[in-house]
Amino acid sequence: MITRAAPAKLNLTLEVLGRRPDGYHALRTIMQTISLADQLTVTSAANLTFTCDDPALGGPDNLVLRAATALRQAAAVTAGAHITLEKHIPTAAGLGGGSSDAAAALLALRELWALDWPRERLAALAAAIGSDVPFFLWGGTALAEGRGERITPLPPLGAFWFVLLPGDGTPPDKTRRIFAATTPADYGDGSATDRLRAQLERGSVDPAGFVNTLSGPAERTFGGLAAARAALLAAGARNVLLSGAGPTLFATTTNREEAEQLARTLRASGRPALVAAAAEAQ
Ligand code: C5P
């Protein structure tokens, strides 16, 4: 039996650079795994089966089962596996939970089936499952380019804590809809990402430079974001940002106690805030 944590991510920067001929958008984003994580377990079995403690996610479309099926076929494996998933990451929230689960399945199955597959080969398969999946094969702090699938590991962010306000009620195709609502006026030039990369390389990060150019399209597409942002600011948060296509908003602090206090204030006003620390690559 092999168990792996499948961590959530935040986008510290996310800049949409433009629309590509294939319909995807060219991105420059710095992604960061955090301590909030699902747990994935694989055990030997004759067939490939999957169960999830959230019955709504246990169907055949789950990215975990798609990733497992693709790896089994590509590696010509005849054995199966039973995969179980314990969810803790809110779904369709901009936290990458489904993509992380798929990457954890690939890593766990590579071990269970004793495949001699380097991470780069797994990454090519992962990119066909979803643009965010390859990042989770590395985790920690990394630059993602292309449509999000080209990964360059970066020096660790270090001791940062995040207060997350997940938000809910967005449809499962919200990422596609928010990208579709992006216009050239929303595009960035990648310079915010380059600046953060330089700061990471010097070991001195200023969260005031975090950006997400999907914020405008996300606010135009779905309601509730402005009110959630106002609640965070009223509770004393600084550096409030949308993660990915949202709807999760997060505030960044360099102090755990400050993060806990902020989360307590938000919970007292009925907002389900979570605290998570920056995680390193494992
Ligand atoms: O790659 P993934 O399946 O996660 O992407 C979901 C949808 O989001 C895509 O079908 C596309 O419409 C949009 N997308 C995009 N540009 C990206 C990533 C995703 O337009 N870089």
CSV table of C-alpha atoms and ligand atoms in Angstrom, one decimal:
chain,number,residue,atom,x,y,z
A,1,MET,CA,0.0,0.0,0.0
A,2,ILE,CA,1.3,3.4,-0.9
A,3,THR,CA,-0.1,6.7,0.5
A,4,ARG,CA,0.7,10.1,-0.9
A,5,ALA,CA,-0.4,13.6,0.1
A,6,ALA,CA,-1.9,15.6,-2.8
A,7,PRO,CA,-1.4,19.2,-1.8
A,8,ALA,CA,-3.4,22.2,-2.9
A,9,LYS,CA,-1.8,25.1,-4.8
A,10,LEU,CA,-2.0,28.9,-4.9
A,11,ASN,CA,-0.9,31.1,-7.8
A,12,LEU,CA,1.4,33.7,-6.4
A,13,THR,CA,1.4,35.4,-9.8
A,14,LEU,CA,-0.8,34.4,-12.8
A,15,GLU,CA,-0.4,36.4,-16.0
A,16,VAL,CA,-2.3,35.6,-19.2
A,17,LEU,CA,-0.1,36.7,-22.0
A,18,GLY,CA,-2.5,36.1,-24.9
A,19,ARG,CA,-4.7,33.6,-26.8
A,20,ARG,CA,-3.0,30.8,-28.7
A,21,PRO,CA,-4.1,29.4,-32.1
A,22,ASP,CA,-5.1,26.2,-30.3
A,23,GLY,CA,-7.7,28.1,-28.2
A,24,TYR,CA,-5.7,27.8,-24.9
A,25,HIS,CA,-4.1,30.9,-23.4
A,26,ALA,CA,-0.4,31.4,-23.0
A,27,LEU,CA,0.5,31.9,-19.3
A,28,ARG,CA,3.3,32.9,-17.0
A,29,THR,CA,2.5,31.9,-13.4
A,30,ILE,CA,4.4,31.0,-10.2
A,31,MET,CA,2.6,28.3,-8.4
A,32,GLN,CA,3.1,27.2,-4.8
A,33,THR,CA,1.9,24.1,-3.0
A,34,ILE,CA,0.5,24.5,0.5
A,35,SER,CA,-0.1,22.4,3.6
A,36,LEU,CA,-3.8,21.8,2.8
A,37,ALA,CA,-3.8,18.3,1.1
A,38,ASP,CA,-6.0,15.4,0.0
A,39,GLN,CA,-4.7,11.8,0.8
A,40,LEU,CA,-4.4,9.2,-2.0
A,41,THR,CA,-3.8,5.5,-1.4
A,42,VAL,CA,-3.1,2.8,-4.0
A,43,THR,CA,-3.1,-0.9,-3.3
A,44,SER,CA,-2.5,-3.9,-5.6
A,45,ALA,CA,-5.6,-5.3,-7.3
A,46,ALA,CA,-6.4,-7.2,-10.5
A,47,ASN,CA,-8.5,-4.4,-12.0
A,48,LEU,CA,-8.3,-0.6,-11.9
A,49,THR,CA,-10.9,0.7,-9.4
A,50,PHE,CA,-11.4,4.1,-7.7
A,51,THR,CA,-13.4,5.2,-4.6
A,52,CYS,CA,-13.6,8.6,-3.0
A,53,ASP,CA,-15.1,9.7,0.4
A,54,ASP,CA,-17.0,12.4,-1.5
A,55,PRO,CA,-19.5,10.3,-3.6
A,56,ALA,CA,-20.0,13.2,-6.0
A,57,LEU,CA,-16.3,12.8,-7.1
A,58,GLY,CA,-16.3,9.0,-7.4
A,59,GLY,CA,-17.5,8.7,-11.0
A,60,PRO,CA,-15.6,7.6,-14.1
A,61,ASP,CA,-14.7,11.2,-15.2
A,62,ASN,CA,-12.5,11.7,-12.1
A,63,LEU,CA,-9.1,12.9,-13.2
A,64,VAL,CA,-7.5,10.3,-10.9
A,65,LEU,CA,-9.1,7.5,-12.9
A,66,ARG,CA,-8.3,9.2,-16.2
A,67,ALA,CA,-4.7,9.6,-15.2
A,68,ALA,CA,-4.4,6.0,-13.9
A,69,THR,CA,-6.0,4.6,-17.1
A,70,ALA,CA,-3.7,6.6,-19.3
A,71,LEU,CA,-0.6,5.5,-17.4
A,72,ARG,CA,-1.7,1.9,-17.4
A,73,GLN,CA,-2.2,2.0,-21.2
A,74,ALA,CA,0.9,4.0,-22.0
A,75,ALA,CA,3.2,1.7,-19.9
A,76,ALA,CA,1.4,-1.5,-21.1
A,77,VAL,CA,0.8,-2.6,-17.5
A,78,THR,CA,-1.4,-5.7,-17.0
A,79,ALA,CA,-1.8,-5.3,-13.2
A,80,GLY,CA,-4.5,-3.1,-11.8
A,81,ALA,CA,-4.8,-1.1,-8.6
A,82,HIS,CA,-7.4,0.0,-6.1
A,83,ILE,CA,-7.2,3.8,-5.6
A,84,THR,CA,-8.8,5.6,-2.7
A,85,LEU,CA,-9.0,9.3,-2.2
A,86,GLU,CA,-9.8,11.2,0.9
A,87,LYS,CA,-10.8,14.8,0.0
A,88,HIS,CA,-9.9,17.9,2.1
A,89,ILE,CA,-9.3,20.4,-0.6
A,90,PRO,CA,-12.5,22.3,-1.7
A,91,THR,CA,-13.4,21.3,-5.2
A,92,ALA,CA,-13.6,23.6,-8.3
A,93,ALA,CA,-12.1,26.3,-6.1
A,94,GLY,CA,-9.0,27.4,-8.0
A,95,LEU,CA,-6.8,25.3,-5.6
A,96,GLY,CA,-5.9,22.6,-8.1
A,97,GLY,CA,-7.3,19.8,-6.0
A,98,GLY,CA,-8.3,17.5,-8.9
A,99,SER,CA,-5.1,18.1,-10.8
A,100,SER,CA,-3.0,17.4,-7.7
A,101,ASP,CA,-5.0,14.2,-7.1
A,102,ALA,CA,-4.2,13.1,-10.7
A,103,ALA,CA,-0.5,13.8,-10.2
A,104,ALA,CA,-0.4,12.0,-6.9
A,105,ALA,CA,-2.0,9.0,-8.6
A,106,LEU,CA,0.7,9.0,-11.4
A,107,LEU,CA,3.5,9.1,-8.8
A,108,ALA,CA,1.9,6.4,-6.5
A,109,LEU,CA,1.2,4.1,-9.5
A,110,ARG,CA,4.7,4.5,-10.9
A,111,GLU,CA,5.9,3.1,-7.6
A,112,LEU,CA,3.2,0.4,-7.2
A,113,TRP,CA,3.8,-0.8,-10.8
A,114,ALA,CA,7.7,-0.3,-10.5
A,115,LEU,CA,7.8,1.7,-13.7
A,116,ASP,CA,11.1,3.2,-14.8
A,117,TRP,CA,9.5,6.4,-15.9
A,118,PRO,CA,11.4,9.7,-15.3
A,119,ARG,CA,9.3,12.6,-14.1
A,120,GLU,CA,9.6,14.3,-17.6
A,121,ARG,CA,7.9,11.3,-19.2
A,122,LEU,CA,5.1,11.3,-16.6
A,123,ALA,CA,4.8,15.1,-17.2
A,124,ALA,CA,4.0,14.6,-20.9
A,125,LEU,CA,1.2,12.2,-20.0
A,126,ALA,CA,0.0,14.5,-17.2
A,127,ALA,CA,-0.3,17.5,-19.5
A,128,ALA,CA,-2.9,15.6,-21.6
A,129,ILE,CA,-5.0,15.2,-18.4
A,130,GLY,CA,-5.0,18.9,-17.6
A,131,SER,CA,-2.8,22.0,-17.9
A,132,ASP,CA,-2.1,22.1,-14.1
A,133,VAL,CA,-1.3,18.4,-13.6
A,134,PRO,CA,2.5,18.5,-14.5
A,135,PHE,CA,3.2,21.2,-11.8
A,136,PHE,CA,2.1,18.8,-9.1
A,137,LEU,CA,4.7,16.2,-10.1
A,138,TRP,CA,7.2,18.8,-8.8
A,139,GLY,CA,5.3,20.8,-6.2
A,140,GLY,CA,6.9,23.4,-4.0
A,141,THR,CA,7.5,26.7,-5.8
A,142,ALA,CA,7.7,26.6,-9.6
A,143,LEU,CA,7.3,28.7,-12.7
A,144,ALA,CA,4.7,27.4,-15.2
A,145,GLU,CA,4.7,28.5,-18.8
A,146,GLY,CA,3.1,27.5,-22.1
A,147,ARG,CA,-0.6,26.7,-21.2
A,148,GLY,CA,0.7,26.0,-17.6
A,149,GLU,CA,2.3,22.6,-18.4
A,150,ARG,CA,6.0,23.7,-18.8
A,151,ILE,CA,7.6,23.7,-15.3
A,152,THR,CA,10.8,25.2,-14.0
A,153,PRO,CA,11.4,24.6,-10.3
A,154,LEU,CA,12.3,27.8,-8.3
A,155,PRO,CA,13.9,28.3,-4.9
A,156,PRO,CA,11.4,27.7,-2.0
A,157,LEU,CA,9.2,30.6,-0.9
A,158,GLY,CA,10.1,30.0,2.8
A,159,ALA,CA,7.9,30.7,5.8
A,160,PHE,CA,4.7,32.2,4.5
A,161,TRP,CA,1.1,31.6,5.8
A,162,PHE,CA,-2.0,32.0,3.8
A,163,VAL,CA,-5.6,32.6,4.8
A,164,LEU,CA,-8.0,31.0,2.3
A,165,LEU,CA,-11.6,31.9,1.7
A,166,PRO,CA,-12.7,29.1,-0.7
A,167,GLY,CA,-16.1,30.3,-1.9
A,168,ASP,CA,-18.4,27.8,-3.6
A,169,GLY,CA,-21.2,27.5,-6.1
A,170,THR,CA,-19.1,27.8,-9.3
A,171,PRO,CA,-19.9,25.4,-12.1
A,172,PRO,CA,-17.3,22.7,-13.0
A,173,ASP,CA,-16.6,24.4,-16.3
A,174,LYS,CA,-15.8,27.7,-14.7
A,175,THR,CA,-12.1,27.7,-15.8
A,176,ARG,CA,-13.0,27.4,-19.4
A,177,ARG,CA,-15.7,30.2,-19.0
A,178,ILE,CA,-13.3,32.6,-17.2
A,179,PHE,CA,-10.6,32.1,-19.8
A,180,ALA,CA,-13.2,32.7,-22.5
A,181,ALA,CA,-14.2,36.0,-20.8
A,182,THR,CA,-10.6,37.2,-20.9
A,183,THR,CA,-9.9,40.1,-23.3
A,184,PRO,CA,-6.6,41.7,-24.5
A,185,ALA,CA,-7.3,44.4,-21.9
A,186,ASP,CA,-6.8,41.8,-19.2
A,187,TYR,CA,-3.5,40.5,-20.5
A,188,GLY,CA,-0.2,40.9,-18.6
A,189,ASP,CA,3.3,41.0,-20.0
A,190,GLY,CA,4.9,38.5,-17.6
A,191,SER,CA,7.0,41.2,-15.8
A,192,ALA,CA,5.3,40.6,-12.4
A,193,THR,CA,6.2,36.9,-12.7
A,194,ASP,CA,9.8,37.8,-13.7
A,195,ARG,CA,10.1,40.2,-10.7
A,196,LEU,CA,8.8,37.5,-8.3
A,197,ARG,CA,11.2,35.0,-9.8
A,198,ALA,CA,14.1,37.4,-9.2
A,199,GLN,CA,12.9,37.9,-5.6
A,200,LEU,CA,12.8,34.1,-5.0
A,201,GLU,CA,16.3,33.8,-6.3
A,202,ARG,CA,17.5,36.5,-3.9
A,203,GLY,CA,15.5,35.0,-1.0
A,204,SER,CA,13.4,38.2,-0.3
A,205,VAL,CA,9.8,38.0,-1.4
A,206,ASP,CA,7.4,40.9,-1.2
A,207,PRO,CA,3.7,39.7,-1.4
A,208,ALA,CA,2.6,43.1,-2.5
A,209,GLY,CA,3.9,42.1,-6.0
A,210,PHE,CA,1.6,39.1,-6.3
A,211,VAL,CA,-0.9,39.5,-9.2
A,212,ASN,CA,-3.6,37.5,-11.0
A,213,THR,CA,-4.8,38.8,-14.4
A,214,LEU,CA,-7.8,36.4,-14.3
A,215,SER,CA,-9.3,38.5,-11.5
A,216,GLY,CA,-11.2,40.9,-13.8
A,217,PRO,CA,-12.7,38.2,-16.0
A,218,ALA,CA,-13.6,36.1,-12.8
A,219,GLU,CA,-15.3,39.1,-11.2
A,220,ARG,CA,-17.3,39.8,-14.4
A,221,THR,CA,-18.3,36.1,-14.8
A,222,PHE,CA,-19.3,35.2,-11.2
A,223,GLY,CA,-20.9,37.2,-8.4
A,224,GLY,CA,-19.8,37.2,-4.8
A,225,LEU,CA,-16.0,37.8,-5.3
A,226,ALA,CA,-16.2,41.6,-4.5
A,227,ALA,CA,-18.0,40.9,-1.3
A,228,ALA,CA,-15.6,38.2,-0.2
A,229,ARG,CA,-12.6,40.5,-1.0
A,230,ALA,CA,-14.3,43.3,1.1
A,231,ALA,CA,-14.8,40.8,4.0
A,232,LEU,CA,-11.1,39.9,3.9
A,233,LEU,CA,-10.0,43.5,3.8
A,234,ALA,CA,-12.4,44.5,6.6
A,235,ALA,CA,-10.9,41.7,8.8
A,236,GLY,CA,-7.5,43.3,8.3
A,237,ALA,CA,-6.0,41.2,5.4
A,238,ARG,CA,-3.4,42.7,3.1
A,239,ASN,CA,-2.3,41.3,-0.2
A,240,VAL,CA,-5.6,39.7,-1.1
A,241,LEU,CA,-5.5,37.7,-4.4
A,242,LEU,CA,-7.6,35.3,-6.4
A,243,SER,CA,-6.1,31.9,-6.8
A,244,GLY,CA,-6.2,30.5,-10.4
A,245,ALA,CA,-9.6,31.0,-11.9
A,246,GLY,CA,-11.0,31.2,-8.4
A,247,PRO,CA,-13.3,31.6,-6.6
A,248,THR,CA,-10.8,31.1,-3.7
A,249,LEU,CA,-9.3,34.4,-2.4
A,250,PHE,CA,-6.3,34.3,-0.2
A,251,ALA,CA,-4.3,36.7,1.9
A,252,THR,CA,-0.6,36.3,2.5
A,253,THR,CA,1.3,36.8,5.8
A,254,THR,CA,4.8,36.1,7.0
A,255,ASN,CA,3.4,35.4,10.5
A,256,ARG,CA,1.4,32.3,11.6
A,257,GLU,CA,-0.3,34.0,14.5
A,258,GLU,CA,-1.5,36.9,12.2
A,259,ALA,CA,-2.9,34.3,9.8
A,260,GLU,CA,-4.7,32.4,12.6
A,261,GLN,CA,-6.2,35.7,14.0
A,262,LEU,CA,-7.4,36.8,10.6
A,263,ALA,CA,-9.1,33.4,10.1
A,264,ARG,CA,-10.8,33.6,13.5
A,265,THR,CA,-12.1,37.0,12.7
A,266,LEU,CA,-13.5,35.8,9.4
A,267,ARG,CA,-15.1,32.7,10.9
A,268,ALA,CA,-16.8,34.8,13.6
A,269,SER,CA,-18.5,36.7,10.7
A,270,GLY,CA,-19.6,33.3,9.1
A,271,ARG,CA,-16.9,33.0,6.5
A,272,PRO,CA,-15.3,29.5,6.4
A,273,ALA,CA,-11.6,30.6,6.4
A,274,LEU,CA,-8.7,28.1,6.3
A,275,VAL,CA,-5.1,28.7,7.3
A,276,ALA,CA,-2.3,26.9,5.3
A,277,ALA,CA,1.5,27.2,5.2
A,278,ALA,CA,3.7,27.3,2.1
A,279,ALA,CA,4.9,23.7,1.4
A,280,GLU,CA,8.3,22.6,-0.1
A,281,ALA,CA,8.7,20.2,-3.0
A,282,GLN,CA,8.8,16.6,-1.7
B,1,C5P,O1,-6.2,22.2,-19.3
B,1,C5P,P1,-7.5,22.2,-18.6
B,1,C5P,O2,-8.4,21.1,-19.1
B,1,C5P,O3,-7.4,22.2,-17.1
B,1,C5P,O4,-8.2,23.6,-19.0
B,1,C5P,C1,-9.6,23.8,-18.9
B,1,C5P,C2,-10.0,24.9,-19.9
B,1,C5P,O5,-9.5,26.1,-19.5
B,1,C5P,C3,-9.5,24.7,-21.3
B,1,C5P,O6,-10.4,23.9,-22.0
B,1,C5P,C4,-9.4,26.1,-21.8
B,1,C5P,O7,-10.7,26.5,-22.3
B,1,C5P,C5,-9.1,26.9,-20.6
B,1,C5P,N1,-7.6,27.1,-20.5
B,1,C5P,C6,-7.0,28.1,-21.3
B,1,C5P,N2,-5.7,28.4,-21.2
B,1,C5P,C7,-4.9,27.7,-20.4
B,1,C5P,C8,-5.5,26.7,-19.5
B,1,C5P,C9,-6.8,26.4,-19.6
B,1,C5P,O8,-7.7,28.8,-22.1
B,1,C5P,N3,-3.6,28.0,-20.3
